[in-house]
């Protein structure tokens, strides 16, 4: 009779949780890579920006988490460079949290993509325990990387939303856009 391994049960549960999370995340990324999906999503962001412009807004701050940060950056680049909905001066600040951008494309393609996104200030918030997120400063030097601790290895990616430290970083970043 083999003895039960007491340490395995909590690790097994966390590993199953992590594999499930990664599987769902990769499915979303694959779906977003479809041109039709990307166009539908970035068109919606553009529609929201146009509605705010019609209300008299002419300065914008963007906040994106996880795949939302990829969508956000894609939409900003498209609105400035293709559809000309946004003038580069109108993009005040960009805040990314738990962003997969560092792993999204090859380094050369990512550098080029990031150069196409105008902004006054970009803050990238990441947790080293978050397997999805990473530093962006290596790809564009004027992006401010801010390391935070949002939770353990399996909770770090969703912990940005409940972190008082992250809320404070966002609060400190946004007022610079309202000048």
Coordinates of N, CA, C and O in Angstrom, one line a residue:
X1 N 0.9 -1.2 0.0 CA 0.0 0.0 0.0 C 0.9 1.2 0.0 O 1.8 1.4 0.9
X2 N 0.6 2.1 -1.0 CA 1.4 3.3 -1.1 C 0.8 4.4 -0.1 O -0.4 4.5 -0.1
X3 N 1.7 5.1 0.5 CA 1.2 6.2 1.4 C 0.6 7.3 0.5 O 1.1 7.6 -0.6
X4 N -0.4 8.0 1.0 CA -0.9 9.2 0.3 C 0.1 10.3 0.4 O 0.7 10.5 1.5
X5 N 0.2 11.1 -0.6 CA 1.1 12.2 -0.7 C 0.3 13.5 -0.4 O -0.4 14.0 -1.2
X6 N 0.4 14.0 0.8 CA -0.4 15.1 1.3 C -0.1 16.4 0.6 O -1.0 17.2 0.4
X7 N 1.1 16.6 0.2 CA 1.5 17.9 -0.4 C 1.0 18.0 -1.9 O 0.9 19.1 -2.4
X8 N 0.6 16.9 -2.5 CA 0.2 16.9 -3.9 C -1.1 17.5 -4.2 O -1.3 18.2 -5.2
X9 N -2.1 17.3 -3.3 CA -3.5 17.7 -3.5 C -3.6 19.2 -3.8 O -4.2 19.6 -4.8
X10 N -3.1 20.1 -3.0 CA -3.2 21.5 -3.3 C -2.5 21.9 -4.6 O -3.0 22.8 -5.3
X11 N -1.4 21.3 -4.8 CA -0.6 21.6 -6.0 C -1.4 21.2 -7.3 O -1.5 21.9 -8.3
X12 N -1.9 20.0 -7.2 CA -2.7 19.4 -8.3 C -3.8 20.3 -8.7 O -4.1 20.6 -9.8
X13 N -4.6 20.8 -7.7 CA -5.7 21.7 -7.9 C -5.2 23.0 -8.6 O -5.8 23.4 -9.5
X14 N -4.1 23.6 -8.1 CA -3.6 24.8 -8.7 C -3.1 24.6 -10.1 O -3.3 25.4 -11.0
X15 N -2.5 23.4 -10.4 CA -2.0 23.1 -11.7 C -3.2 23.0 -12.7 O -3.1 23.5 -13.8
X16 N -4.2 22.3 -12.3 CA -5.4 22.2 -13.1 C -6.0 23.5 -13.4 O -6.4 23.8 -14.6
X17 N -6.1 24.4 -12.4 CA -6.6 25.7 -12.6 C -5.8 26.5 -13.6 O -6.3 27.2 -14.4
X18 N -4.5 26.4 -13.5 CA -3.6 27.1 -14.4 C -3.7 26.7 -15.8 O -3.7 27.5 -16.7
X19 N -3.7 25.4 -16.0 CA -3.8 24.8 -17.4 C -5.2 25.2 -18.0 O -5.2 25.6 -19.1
X20 N -6.2 25.2 -17.2 CA -7.5 25.6 -17.7 C -7.5 27.1 -18.1 O -8.0 27.5 -19.1
X21 N -6.9 27.9 -17.2 CA -6.8 29.4 -17.5 C -6.0 29.6 -18.8 O -6.4 30.4 -19.7
X22 N -4.9 28.9 -19.0 CA -4.0 29.1 -20.1 C -4.8 28.7 -21.4 O -4.7 29.3 -22.4
X23 N -5.5 27.6 -21.3 CA -6.3 27.1 -22.5 C -7.3 28.2 -22.9 O -7.5 28.5 -24.1
X24 N -8.1 28.7 -21.9 CA -9.1 29.7 -22.2 C -8.4 31.0 -22.8 O -8.9 31.6 -23.8
X25 N -7.3 31.4 -22.2 CA -6.6 32.6 -22.7 C -6.1 32.4 -24.2 O -6.3 33.3 -25.0
X26 N -5.5 31.3 -24.5 CA -5.1 31.0 -25.8 C -6.2 31.0 -26.8 O -6.1 31.4 -28.0
X27 N -7.4 30.5 -26.4 CA -8.5 30.5 -27.3 C -8.9 31.9 -27.6 O -9.3 32.2 -28.8
X28 N -8.9 32.8 -26.7 CA -9.3 34.2 -26.9 C -8.3 34.8 -27.9 O -8.7 35.6 -28.8
X29 N -7.0 34.6 -27.6 CA -6.0 35.2 -28.5 C -6.1 34.7 -29.9 O -6.1 35.4 -30.9
X30 N -6.4 33.4 -30.1 CA -6.6 32.8 -31.5 C -7.8 33.5 -32.1 O -7.8 33.8 -33.3
X31 N -8.9 33.7 -31.4 CA -10.1 34.3 -31.9 C -9.8 35.8 -32.3 O -10.2 36.2 -33.4
X32 N -9.0 36.5 -31.5 CA -8.7 37.9 -31.9 C -7.8 38.0 -33.1 O -7.8 39.0 -33.8
X33 N -7.0 37.0 -33.4 CA -6.1 37.0 -34.5 C -6.9 37.0 -35.9 O -6.3 37.4 -36.9
X34 N -8.1 36.6 -35.8 CA -9.0 36.6 -37.0 C -9.2 38.0 -37.4 O -9.7 38.8 -36.6
X35 N -9.0 38.4 -38.7 CA -9.1 39.8 -39.2 C -10.5 40.3 -39.0 O -10.7 41.5 -38.6
X36 N -11.5 39.5 -39.2 CA -12.9 40.0 -39.1 C -13.2 40.3 -37.6 O -13.8 41.3 -37.3
X37 N -12.7 39.5 -36.7 CA -12.9 39.7 -35.3 C -12.2 41.0 -34.9 O -12.8 41.9 -34.2
X38 N -11.0 41.1 -35.3 CA -10.2 42.3 -34.9 C -10.9 43.6 -35.4 O -10.9 44.6 -34.7
X39 N -11.4 43.5 -36.7 CA -12.0 44.7 -37.3 C -13.3 45.1 -36.5 O -13.5 46.2 -36.2
X40 N -14.1 44.0 -36.2 CA -15.3 44.3 -35.4 C -15.0 45.0 -34.1 O -15.7 45.9 -33.7
X41 N -14.0 44.4 -33.4 CA -13.7 44.9 -32.0 C -13.1 46.3 -32.1 O -13.5 47.2 -31.4
X42 N -12.1 46.6 -33.0 CA -11.5 47.9 -33.1 C -12.5 48.9 -33.6 O -12.5 50.1 -33.3
X43 N -13.5 48.5 -34.5 CA -14.5 49.4 -35.0 C -15.4 49.9 -33.8 O -15.8 51.0 -33.7
X44 N -15.7 49.0 -32.8 CA -16.5 49.3 -31.7 C -15.7 50.3 -30.8 O -16.4 51.3 -30.3
X45 N -14.4 50.2 -30.6 CA -13.7 51.1 -29.9 C -13.7 52.5 -30.6 O -13.9 53.5 -30.0
X46 N -13.5 52.5 -31.9 CA -13.6 53.7 -32.7 C -14.9 54.4 -32.6 O -15.0 55.6 -32.4
X47 N -16.0 53.6 -32.6 CA -17.3 54.1 -32.4 C -17.5 54.9 -31.1 O -18.1 55.9 -31.0
X48 N -17.0 54.3 -30.0 CA -17.0 54.9 -28.7 C -16.2 56.2 -28.7 O -16.7 57.2 -28.1
X49 N -15.0 56.2 -29.3 CA -14.2 57.4 -29.3 C -15.0 58.5 -30.1 O -15.0 59.7 -29.7
X50 N -15.5 58.2 -31.2 CA -16.3 59.2 -32.0 C -17.5 59.7 -31.3 O -17.7 60.9 -31.3
X51 N -18.1 58.9 -30.5 CA -19.3 59.4 -29.7 C -18.8 60.4 -28.6 O -19.4 61.4 -28.4
X52 N -17.6 60.1 -28.0 CA -17.1 61.1 -27.0 C -16.6 62.4 -27.7 O -16.8 63.4 -27.2
X53 N -16.1 62.2 -28.9 CA -15.6 63.4 -29.6 C -16.8 64.3 -30.0 O -16.8 65.5 -29.9
X54 N -18.0 63.7 -30.3 CA -19.2 64.4 -30.6 C -19.7 65.2 -29.4 O -20.4 66.2 -29.5
X55 N -19.3 64.7 -28.2 CA -19.7 65.3 -26.9 C -18.7 66.4 -26.6 O -18.9 67.0 -25.5
X56 N -17.7 66.6 -27.3 CA -16.7 67.7 -27.1 C -15.4 67.2 -26.5 O -14.5 68.0 -26.2
X57 N -15.2 65.9 -26.2 CA -14.0 65.5 -25.7 C -12.9 65.5 -26.8 O -13.2 65.1 -27.9
X58 N -11.7 65.9 -26.4 CA -10.6 65.9 -27.4 C -9.3 65.3 -26.9 O -8.3 65.5 -27.5
X59 N -9.4 64.8 -25.7 CA -8.2 64.1 -25.1 C -8.6 62.8 -24.5 O -9.7 62.8 -23.8
X60 N -7.9 61.8 -24.7 CA -8.3 60.4 -24.3 C -7.2 59.7 -23.6 O -6.0 59.8 -23.9
X61 N -7.6 58.9 -22.5 CA -6.8 58.0 -21.8 C -7.4 56.6 -22.0 O -8.6 56.5 -22.0
X62 N -6.5 55.7 -22.2 CA -7.0 54.3 -22.5 C -6.4 53.4 -21.4 O -5.2 53.5 -21.1
X63 N -7.2 52.5 -20.9 CA -6.8 51.5 -19.9 C -7.2 50.1 -20.5 O -8.3 49.9 -20.8
X64 N -6.2 49.2 -20.5 CA -6.5 47.8 -21.0 C -5.9 46.8 -20.1 O -4.7 46.9 -19.7
X65 N -6.6 45.7 -19.9 CA -6.1 44.5 -19.1 C -6.1 43.3 -20.0 O -7.0 43.0 -20.8
X66 N -5.0 42.6 -19.9 CA -4.8 41.3 -20.6 C -5.0 41.5 -22.1 O -4.4 42.4 -22.7
X67 N -5.8 40.6 -22.8 CA -6.0 40.8 -24.2 C -6.7 42.1 -24.5 O -6.5 42.7 -25.6
X68 N -7.4 42.7 -23.6 CA -7.9 44.1 -23.8 C -6.8 45.1 -24.0 O -7.1 46.1 -24.7
X69 N -5.6 44.9 -23.5 CA -4.5 45.8 -23.8 C -4.1 45.7 -25.2 O -3.7 46.7 -25.9
X70 N -4.1 44.5 -25.8 CA -3.8 44.3 -27.2 C -4.8 44.9 -28.1 O -4.5 45.6 -29.0
X71 N -6.1 44.7 -27.7 CA -7.2 45.3 -28.5 C -7.1 46.8 -28.4 O -7.2 47.5 -29.5
X72 N -6.8 47.4 -27.3 CA -6.7 48.8 -27.1 C -5.6 49.4 -28.0 O -5.8 50.4 -28.7
X73 N -4.4 48.8 -27.9 CA -3.3 49.3 -28.7 C -3.5 49.1 -30.2 O -3.2 50.0 -31.0
X74 N -4.1 48.0 -30.6 CA -4.5 47.8 -32.0 C -5.5 48.9 -32.4 O -5.3 49.5 -33.5
X75 N -6.5 49.2 -31.6 CA -7.5 50.2 -31.9 C -6.8 51.6 -32.0 O -7.1 52.4 -32.9
X76 N -6.0 52.0 -31.1 CA -5.3 53.3 -31.1 C -4.5 53.4 -32.4 O -4.6 54.4 -33.1
X77 N -3.7 52.4 -32.7 CA -2.8 52.5 -33.9 C -3.7 52.6 -35.1 O -3.4 53.4 -36.0
X78 N -4.8 51.9 -35.2 CA -5.7 52.0 -36.3 C -6.4 53.3 -36.4 O -6.5 53.9 -37.5
X79 N -6.8 53.9 -35.3 CA -7.5 55.2 -35.3 C -6.6 56.3 -35.7 O -7.0 57.3 -36.3
X80 N -5.3 56.2 -35.3 CA -4.4 57.3 -35.6 C -3.8 57.1 -37.0 O -3.7 58.1 -37.8
X81 N -3.4 55.9 -37.4 CA -2.7 55.7 -38.6 C -3.5 55.3 -39.8 O -3.1 55.6 -41.0
X82 N -4.7 54.7 -39.6 CA -5.5 54.3 -40.8 C -6.7 55.1 -41.0 O -6.9 55.8 -42.0
X83 N -7.6 55.1 -40.0 CA -8.9 55.8 -40.2 C -8.8 57.3 -39.8 O -9.7 58.1 -40.1
X84 N -7.7 57.7 -39.2 CA -7.5 59.1 -38.8 C -8.6 59.7 -37.9 O -8.8 60.9 -37.9
X85 N -9.2 58.8 -37.1 CA -10.2 59.3 -36.2 C -9.6 60.1 -35.0 O -10.1 61.0 -34.5
X86 N -8.4 59.7 -34.6 CA -7.7 60.3 -33.6 C -6.4 61.0 -34.1 O -5.7 60.5 -34.9
X87 N -6.2 62.2 -33.6 CA -5.0 62.9 -33.9 C -4.0 62.4 -32.8 O -4.4 62.3 -31.6
X88 N -2.7 62.2 -33.1 CA -1.8 61.7 -32.1 C -1.8 62.5 -30.8 O -1.6 62.0 -29.7
X89 N -2.0 63.8 -30.9 CA -2.0 64.7 -29.7 C -3.2 64.4 -28.8 O -3.1 64.7 -27.6
X90 N -4.2 63.8 -29.3 CA -5.4 63.5 -28.4 C -5.2 62.3 -27.5 O -6.0 62.1 -26.6
X91 N -4.1 61.5 -27.7 CA -3.9 60.3 -26.9 C -3.0 60.7 -25.7 O -1.8 60.9 -25.9
X92 N -3.6 60.9 -24.6 CA -2.9 61.4 -23.4 C -2.1 60.4 -22.7 O -0.9 60.5 -22.4
X93 N -2.8 59.3 -22.3 CA -2.2 58.2 -21.6 C -2.7 56.9 -22.0 O -3.8 56.7 -22.3
X94 N -1.8 55.9 -21.8 CA -2.1 54.5 -22.1 C -1.7 53.8 -20.9 O -0.6 53.9 -20.4
X95 N -2.6 52.9 -20.3 CA -2.2 52.1 -19.2 C -2.5 50.7 -19.5 O -3.7 50.3 -19.9
X96 N -1.5 49.8 -19.4 CA -1.7 48.4 -19.6 C -1.5 47.6 -18.3 O -0.6 48.0 -17.5
X97 N -2.3 46.6 -18.1 CA -2.2 45.8 -16.9 C -2.2 44.3 -17.3 O -3.1 43.9 -18.1
X98 N -1.3 43.6 -16.8 CA -1.3 42.1 -17.2 C -1.3 41.9 -18.7 O -1.9 41.0 -19.2
X99 N -0.5 42.7 -19.4 CA -0.6 42.7 -20.8 C 0.3 41.6 -21.4 O 1.5 41.4 -21.1
X100 N -0.3 40.9 -22.4 CA 0.5 39.9 -23.1 C 1.3 40.4 -24.3 O 1.9 39.7 -25.0
X101 N 1.3 41.8 -24.4 CA 2.0 42.4 -25.6 C 3.5 41.9 -25.7 O 3.9 41.7 -26.8
X102 N 4.2 41.8 -24.6 CA 5.6 41.3 -24.7 C 5.8 40.0 -25.4 O 6.8 39.6 -25.9
X103 N 4.7 39.1 -25.4 CA 4.8 37.8 -25.9 C 3.9 37.6 -27.2 O 3.8 36.6 -27.7
X104 N 3.3 38.7 -27.6 CA 2.3 38.7 -28.7 C 2.9 38.5 -30.1 O 2.4 37.8 -30.9
X105 N 4.0 39.2 -30.3 CA 4.6 39.2 -31.7 C 6.1 39.0 -31.4 O 6.6 39.1 -30.3
X106 N 6.8 38.8 -32.5 CA 8.3 38.8 -32.4 C 8.8 40.1 -32.0 O 8.1 41.2 -32.2
X107 N 10.0 40.2 -31.3 CA 10.5 41.5 -30.8 C 10.5 42.6 -31.9 O 10.2 43.7 -31.6
X108 N 11.0 42.2 -33.1 CA 11.1 43.3 -34.1 C 9.7 43.8 -34.5 O 9.5 45.0 -34.7
X109 N 8.7 42.9 -34.7 CA 7.4 43.3 -35.1 C 6.8 44.1 -33.9 O 6.1 45.1 -34.2
X110 N 7.0 43.7 -32.7 CA 6.4 44.4 -31.5 C 7.0 45.8 -31.4 O 6.2 46.7 -31.2
X111 N 8.3 45.9 -31.6 CA 8.9 47.3 -31.6 C 8.2 48.2 -32.6 O 7.9 49.3 -32.3
X112 N 8.1 47.7 -33.8 CA 7.5 48.5 -34.9 C 6.0 48.8 -34.5 O 5.6 50.0 -34.7
X113 N 5.3 47.9 -34.0 CA 3.9 48.1 -33.7 C 3.8 49.2 -32.6 O 3.0 50.1 -32.7
X114 N 4.6 49.0 -31.5 CA 4.6 50.0 -30.4 C 4.9 51.4 -30.9 O 4.4 52.4 -30.4
X115 N 5.8 51.5 -31.8 CA 6.2 52.8 -32.4 C 5.0 53.5 -33.1 O 5.0 54.7 -33.2
X116 N 4.1 52.7 -33.6 CA 2.9 53.3 -34.3 C 1.8 53.8 -33.3 O 0.8 54.3 -33.8
X117 N 2.0 53.6 -32.0 CA 1.0 54.1 -31.0 C 1.5 55.4 -30.4 O 2.5 55.4 -29.6
X118 N 0.8 56.5 -30.6 CA 1.2 57.7 -30.0 C 0.7 57.8 -28.6 O -0.4 57.2 -28.3
X119 N 1.3 58.6 -27.7 CA 0.8 58.8 -26.4 C 1.7 59.8 -25.7 O 2.8 60.0 -26.1
X120 N 1.1 60.4 -24.7 CA 1.9 61.3 -23.8 C 2.6 60.6 -22.7 O 3.7 60.9 -22.4
X121 N 1.9 59.6 -22.2 CA 2.4 58.8 -21.1 C 1.9 57.3 -21.2 O 0.7 57.2 -21.4
X122 N 2.8 56.3 -21.0 CA 2.4 54.9 -21.1 C 2.9 54.3 -19.8 O 4.1 54.3 -19.6
X123 N 2.0 53.7 -19.0 CA 2.4 53.0 -17.8 C 1.9 51.5 -18.0 O 0.8 51.3 -18.3
X124 N 2.9 50.6 -17.9 CA 2.6 49.2 -18.0 C 2.8 48.5 -16.6 O 3.8 48.5 -16.1
X125 N 1.7 48.1 -16.1 CA 1.6 47.5 -14.8 C 1.7 45.9 -14.9 O 0.9 45.4 -15.7
X126 N 2.6 45.3 -14.2 CA 2.8 43.9 -14.4 C 3.2 43.2 -13.0 O 3.8 43.9 -12.2
X127 N 2.9 42.0 -12.9 CA 3.3 41.2 -11.7 C 4.2 40.1 -12.3 O 3.8 39.4 -13.2
X128 N 5.3 39.9 -11.7 CA 6.3 38.9 -12.2 C 5.7 37.5 -12.0 O 6.2 36.6 -12.7
X129 N 4.7 37.3 -11.2 CA 4.1 36.0 -11.0 C 3.0 35.7 -12.1 O 2.5 34.6 -12.2
X130 N 2.7 36.8 -12.8 CA 1.6 36.7 -13.9 C 2.3 36.1 -15.1 O 3.1 36.8 -15.8
X131 N 1.9 34.9 -15.5 CA 2.5 34.2 -16.7 C 2.1 34.9 -18.0 O 2.8 34.7 -19.0
X132 N 1.1 35.7 -18.0 CA 0.6 36.4 -19.2 C 1.4 37.7 -19.4 O 1.7 38.0 -20.6
X133 N 1.7 38.4 -18.4 CA 2.2 39.7 -18.5 C 3.8 39.8 -18.6 O 4.4 38.8 -18.3
X134 N 4.2 41.0 -18.9 CA 5.7 41.2 -18.9 C 6.0 42.6 -19.1 O 5.1 43.5 -19.2
X135 N 7.3 42.9 -19.1 CA 7.8 44.3 -19.3 C 7.7 44.7 -20.7 O 7.9 43.9 -21.6
X136 N 7.4 46.0 -20.9 CA 7.3 46.6 -22.3 C 8.5 47.5 -22.5 O 8.8 47.9 -23.7
X137 N 9.1 48.0 -21.5 CA 10.2 49.0 -21.6 C 11.3 48.5 -22.5 O 12.0 49.3 -23.1
X138 N 11.5 47.2 -22.6 CA 12.6 46.7 -23.4 C 12.3 46.9 -24.9 O 13.2 46.9 -25.8
X139 N 11.0 47.1 -25.2 CA 10.6 47.3 -26.6 C 10.4 48.7 -27.0 O 10.5 49.1 -28.2
X140 N 10.2 49.6 -26.0 CA 10.1 51.0 -26.2 C 10.4 51.7 -24.9 O 9.8 51.6 -23.9
X141 N 11.5 52.4 -25.0 CA 12.2 52.9 -23.7 C 11.3 53.9 -22.9 O 11.5 54.0 -21.7
X142 N 10.4 54.6 -23.6 CA 9.7 55.6 -22.8 C 8.4 55.1 -22.2 O 7.6 55.8 -21.6
X143 N 8.2 53.8 -22.3 CA 7.1 53.1 -21.5 C 7.6 52.9 -20.1 O 8.7 52.3 -19.9
X144 N 6.8 53.3 -19.2 CA 7.2 53.1 -17.7 C 6.6 51.8 -17.2 O 5.4 51.6 -17.2
X145 N 7.5 50.8 -17.0 CA 7.1 49.5 -16.4 C 7.0 49.7 -14.9 O 7.9 50.2 -14.2
X146 N 5.9 49.2 -14.3 CA 5.7 49.3 -12.9 C 5.4 47.9 -12.4 O 4.3 47.3 -12.8
X147 N 6.3 47.3 -11.6 CA 6.1 46.0 -11.0 C 5.3 46.0 -9.8 O 5.5 46.9 -8.9
X148 N 4.3 45.2 -9.7 CA 3.4 45.1 -8.5 C 3.3 43.7 -8.1 O 3.6 42.8 -8.8
X149 N 2.7 43.4 -6.9 CA 2.4 42.1 -6.4 C 0.9 42.0 -6.3 O 0.3 42.7 -5.4
X150 N 0.2 41.3 -7.1 CA -1.2 41.2 -7.1 C -1.8 39.9 -6.5 O -3.0 39.8 -6.3
X151 N -1.0 38.9 -6.3 CA -1.4 37.7 -5.8 C -0.4 36.6 -6.1 O 0.6 36.8 -6.7
X152 N -0.7 35.4 -5.7 CA 0.2 34.3 -6.0 C 0.2 33.9 -7.4 O -0.5 34.5 -8.3
X153 N 1.0 33.0 -7.8 CA 1.3 32.6 -9.2 C 0.0 32.4 -10.0 O -0.2 32.7 -11.1
X154 N -1.0 31.7 -9.3 CA -2.2 31.4 -10.1 C -3.3 32.4 -10.0 O -4.4 32.3 -10.6
X155 N -3.2 33.4 -9.2 CA -4.2 34.5 -9.0 C -3.6 35.9 -9.5 O -4.4 36.8 -9.5
X156 N -2.4 35.9 -9.9 CA -1.8 37.2 -10.2 C -2.5 37.9 -11.3 O -2.6 39.1 -11.3
X157 N -2.9 37.2 -12.4 CA -3.4 37.8 -13.6 C -4.7 38.5 -13.3 O -5.0 39.5 -14.0
X158 N -5.5 38.0 -12.4 CA -6.8 38.7 -12.2 C -6.7 39.6 -11.0 O -7.6 40.4 -10.7
X159 N -5.6 39.6 -10.3 CA -5.4 40.4 -9.1 C -5.3 41.9 -9.3 O -5.4 42.7 -8.4
X160 N -5.0 42.3 -10.5 CA -4.9 43.8 -10.8 C -6.2 44.5 -10.5 O -6.1 45.7 -10.0
X161 N -7.3 43.9 -10.7 CA -8.6 44.5 -10.5 C -8.9 44.8 -9.0 O -9.8 45.7 -8.7
X162 N -8.3 44.1 -8.1 CA -8.6 44.3 -6.7 C -7.5 44.9 -5.9 O -7.5 45.0 -4.7
X163 N -6.4 45.2 -6.6 CA -5.2 45.7 -5.9 C -5.3 47.2 -5.7 O -5.4 48.0 -6.6
X164 N -5.2 47.6 -4.4 CA -5.2 49.1 -4.1 C -4.0 49.8 -4.7 O -4.1 50.9 -5.1
X165 N -2.9 49.1 -4.8 CA -1.7 49.7 -5.4 C -1.9 50.0 -6.8 O -1.6 51.1 -7.3
X166 N -2.5 49.0 -7.6 CA -2.8 49.3 -9.0 C -3.8 50.4 -9.1 O -3.6 51.3 -10.0
X167 N -4.8 50.5 -8.3 CA -5.8 51.6 -8.3 C -5.1 52.9 -8.1 O -5.4 53.9 -8.8
X168 N -4.2 53.0 -7.2 CA -3.4 54.2 -7.0 C -2.5 54.6 -8.2 O -2.5 55.8 -8.5
X169 N -1.9 53.6 -8.8 CA -1.1 53.9 -10.0 C -1.9 54.5 -11.1 O -1.6 55.5 -11.7
X170 N -3.1 53.9 -11.3 CA -4.0 54.4 -12.3 C -4.5 55.8 -12.0 O -4.5 56.7 -12.8
X171 N -4.8 56.0 -10.7 CA -5.3 57.4 -10.2 C -4.2 58.4 -10.5 O -4.5 59.5 -10.9
X172 N -3.0 58.1 -10.2 CA -1.8 59.0 -10.3 C -1.6 59.2 -11.8 O -1.1 60.3 -12.2
X173 N -1.8 58.3 -12.7 CA -1.5 58.4 -14.1 C -2.5 59.3 -14.8 O -2.2 60.1 -15.6
X174 N -3.8 59.0 -14.5 CA -4.9 59.7 -15.3 C -4.9 61.2 -15.1 O -5.1 61.9 -16.1
X175 N -4.7 61.8 -14.0 CA -4.8 63.3 -13.9 C -3.8 64.0 -14.8 O -4.0 65.1 -15.3
X176 N -2.6 63.4 -15.1 CA -1.7 64.0 -16.0 C -2.3 64.2 -17.4 O -1.8 65.0 -18.2
X177 N -3.2 63.4 -17.7 CA -3.9 63.4 -19.0 C -4.9 64.5 -19.1 O -5.3 65.0 -20.1
X178 N -5.4 65.0 -17.9 CA -6.4 66.0 -17.8 C -5.8 67.3 -17.5 O -5.8 67.8 -16.4
X179 N -5.1 67.9 -18.5 CA -4.5 69.2 -18.3 C -4.9 70.2 -19.4 O -5.4 69.8 -20.4

